[in-house]
Coordinates of C-alpha atoms in Angstrom, one line a residue:
X1414 CA 170.2 44.1 40.6
X1415 CA 168.6 47.6 41.0
X1416 CA 168.4 49.0 44.5
X1417 CA 164.3 48.5 45.2
X1418 CA 163.3 51.3 47.0
X1419 CA 161.0 51.4 49.9
X1420 CA 157.4 53.7 50.2
X1421 CA 156.3 53.7 53.5
X1422 CA 157.5 51.7 56.9
X1423 CA 155.4 51.4 59.6
X1424 CA 158.3 50.1 61.4
X1425 CA 161.0 52.7 60.2
X1426 CA 160.2 55.9 61.8
X1427 CA 162.6 58.8 60.0
X1428 CA 163.4 59.0 56.9
X1429 CA 167.0 59.0 58.2
X1430 CA 166.1 55.1 59.7
X1431 CA 165.4 54.9 56.4
X1432 CA 168.1 56.3 54.8
X1433 CA 171.3 54.6 57.5
X1434 CA 169.4 51.2 56.8
X1435 CA 171.6 49.2 54.4
X1436 CA 171.2 47.0 51.8
X1437 CA 171.7 43.5 53.7
X1438 CA 168.2 44.9 55.9
X1439 CA 166.7 45.6 52.4
X1440 CA 167.4 41.9 50.9
X1441 CA 165.9 40.2 54.1
X1442 CA 162.7 42.3 54.2
X1443 CA 162.0 42.1 50.2
X1444 CA 161.3 38.1 48.2
X1445 CA 162.5 38.2 44.9
X1446 CA 160.5 35.2 44.6
X1447 CA 157.6 37.8 44.8
X1448 CA 158.7 40.4 42.1
X1449 CA 159.5 38.1 39.9
X1450 CA 156.2 36.8 40.0
X1451 CA 155.1 40.8 39.5
X1452 CA 157.1 40.6 36.6
X1453 CA 155.5 36.7 35.1
X1454 CA 151.9 39.1 35.3
X1455 CA 153.0 42.3 34.0
X1456 CA 154.5 39.9 30.7
X1457 CA 151.0 37.4 30.6
X1458 CA 149.3 40.5 30.8
X1459 CA 151.3 41.9 27.8
X1460 CA 151.2 38.8 26.3
X1461 CA 147.4 38.0 26.4
X1462 CA 146.5 42.0 25.0
X1463 CA 144.6 42.2 28.2
X1464 CA 146.2 45.3 29.5
X1465 CA 149.3 48.1 30.3
X1466 CA 152.9 46.6 31.1
X1467 CA 152.6 46.5 35.2
X1468 CA 151.2 44.0 37.3
X1469 CA 151.0 44.6 41.3
X1470 CA 151.1 42.1 44.4
X1471 CA 149.9 41.8 47.5
X1472 CA 151.9 39.7 50.6
X1473 CA 151.6 39.4 54.5
X1474 CA 153.7 36.8 56.4
X1475 CA 154.9 35.3 53.6
X1476 CA 152.4 35.1 50.8
X1477 CA 150.2 36.4 48.4
X1478 CA 147.1 37.5 49.7
X1479 CA 145.9 39.4 46.4
X1480 CA 147.0 39.8 42.1
X1481 CA 146.4 42.5 39.9
X1482 CA 147.4 43.2 36.8
X1483 CA 146.5 46.5 35.2
X1484 CA 143.0 46.2 33.5
X1485 CA 142.7 49.5 32.1
X1486 CA 141.7 49.4 29.2
X1487 CA 139.7 46.0 28.8
X1488 CA 137.8 47.0 32.4
X1489 CA 137.3 50.5 30.7
X1490 CA 138.2 51.8 34.0
X1491 CA 140.8 54.4 34.2
X1492 CA 141.5 53.8 37.9
X1493 CA 142.1 49.8 36.8
X1494 CA 145.7 50.1 37.3
X1495 CA 147.6 47.3 39.1
X1496 CA 148.4 48.1 42.5
X1497 CA 144.6 49.4 43.0
X1498 CA 143.4 45.7 41.6
X1499 CA 146.1 44.6 44.3
X1500 CA 144.4 46.3 47.0
X1501 CA 141.5 46.1 46.4
X1502 CA 141.8 42.6 46.1
X1503 CA 143.9 42.9 49.1
X1504 CA 141.4 44.7 51.1
X1505 CA 138.2 42.5 50.2
X1506 CA 140.8 39.0 51.1
X1507 CA 142.1 40.8 54.7
X1508 CA 137.7 41.8 55.0
X1509 CA 139.7 45.4 56.1
X1510 CA 140.3 49.5 54.3
X1511 CA 144.4 49.0 55.6
X1512 CA 146.9 47.6 54.8
X1513 CA 148.8 46.5 57.6
X1514 CA 151.7 44.7 58.0
X1515 CA 151.3 43.7 54.5
X1516 CA 154.6 44.7 51.9
X1517 CA 153.5 45.7 48.0
X1518 CA 155.2 44.7 44.8
X1519 CA 155.3 46.3 41.8
X1520 CA 156.9 45.6 38.4
X1521 CA 157.2 49.8 37.8
X1522 CA 157.9 52.6 40.5
X1523 CA 153.7 53.7 41.1
X1524 CA 152.5 56.6 39.4
X1525 CA 150.7 59.5 41.3
X1526 CA 147.1 58.0 41.8
X1527 CA 148.7 55.1 42.3
X1528 CA 151.2 56.1 45.2
X1529 CA 147.9 58.0 46.5
X1530 CA 146.6 54.7 46.9
X1531 CA 149.3 53.4 48.4
X1532 CA 149.5 55.7 51.3
X1533 CA 146.1 55.6 52.2
X1534 CA 146.2 51.5 52.5
X1535 CA 149.4 51.4 54.7
X1536 CA 151.1 48.6 53.8
X1537 CA 154.2 48.5 55.3
X1538 CA 156.4 49.0 52.7
X1539 CA 156.6 48.8 48.5
X1540 CA 158.9 47.2 46.7
X1541 CA 159.3 48.2 42.6
X1542 CA 161.0 46.8 39.1
X1543 CA 160.9 50.2 37.0
X1544 CA 161.4 52.7 37.2
X1545 CA 158.9 55.9 36.4
X1546 CA 161.9 57.0 33.8
X1547 CA 161.5 53.5 32.4
X1548 CA 157.6 53.6 32.1
X1549 CA 157.7 56.9 30.5
X1550 CA 160.6 55.7 27.6
X1551 CA 157.6 53.2 26.8
X1552 CA 155.1 55.6 26.6
X1553 CA 154.0 55.6 30.4
X1554 CA 154.7 59.2 31.4
X1555 CA 153.2 60.7 34.3
X1556 CA 155.0 64.0 34.8
X1557 CA 152.7 66.1 33.3
X1558 CA 150.3 64.8 36.5
X1559 CA 153.1 66.3 38.8
X1560 CA 153.1 68.6 37.3
X1561 CA 149.3 69.2 37.5
X1562 CA 149.5 69.2 41.3
X1563 CA 151.5 72.8 41.5
X1564 CA 149.5 74.5 40.0
X1565 CA 146.4 76.5 41.4
X1566 CA 143.4 74.4 40.0
X1567 CA 141.5 77.0 37.8
X1568 CA 145.5 76.4 36.1
X1569 CA 144.8 72.8 35.2
X1570 CA 144.8 71.4 32.3
X1571 CA 141.5 71.0 33.2
X1572 CA 139.9 73.8 35.0
X1573 CA 138.2 73.0 39.2
X1574 CA 136.5 75.8 40.3
X1575 CA 134.9 75.9 43.7
X1576 CA 131.2 76.0 44.0
X1577 CA 129.3 75.3 46.7
X1578 CA 131.5 75.0 50.1
X1579 CA 129.4 76.7 52.7
X1580 CA 127.3 74.1 51.7
X1581 CA 129.1 71.9 52.1
X1582 CA 130.8 72.5 54.8
X1583 CA 127.7 71.4 56.9
X1584 CA 128.9 67.7 55.5
X1585 CA 131.9 68.0 57.1
X1586 CA 130.5 69.4 60.3
X1587 CA 127.5 66.4 60.3
X1588 CA 130.7 63.9 60.3
X1589 CA 132.7 65.9 63.2
X1590 CA 129.7 65.4 65.3
X1591 CA 128.7 61.8 64.5
X1592 CA 130.2 59.4 67.7
X1593 CA 130.2 55.9 66.2
X1594 CA 132.6 56.9 63.2
X1595 CA 135.2 54.9 62.1
X1596 CA 138.5 57.5 61.2
X1597 CA 140.6 56.4 58.6

């Protein structure tokens, strides 16, 4: 069985602590049944022609809170990756915008978009099966996005030009002075 890495953990404070934990600790945290369920969902997605070969689920306290399969082509939504679908479902089910105490199981190492969403959602752990290299070998290569993030905005494949910054700063000023805001 391939070692599944933890992307984020509220209970682990430093990278050193993460590296020093043994495989037995990971085995106690990870549920093979949850990963097998995610893999089965991905296979169903492929066989039904509903979307790409990816699925994810969110679990909390030993139960599945939400599941998601890739729905990009089915819904014409480029953000409908399995992890995003599962995160949205779990947040709705749990009535909150963070997945505190939850684990995310995904059939593949998250792409840059999903990784960003995972960090915003703040689950306790992320377990994944396939690697980014496995996805690239199947035609899903996100390496160019990582490369684009390193470029200056005007040098990206899709040029990005800043306009009306001073006017937009008023929005942040209004946010900072709002007494009843909910930080996230």
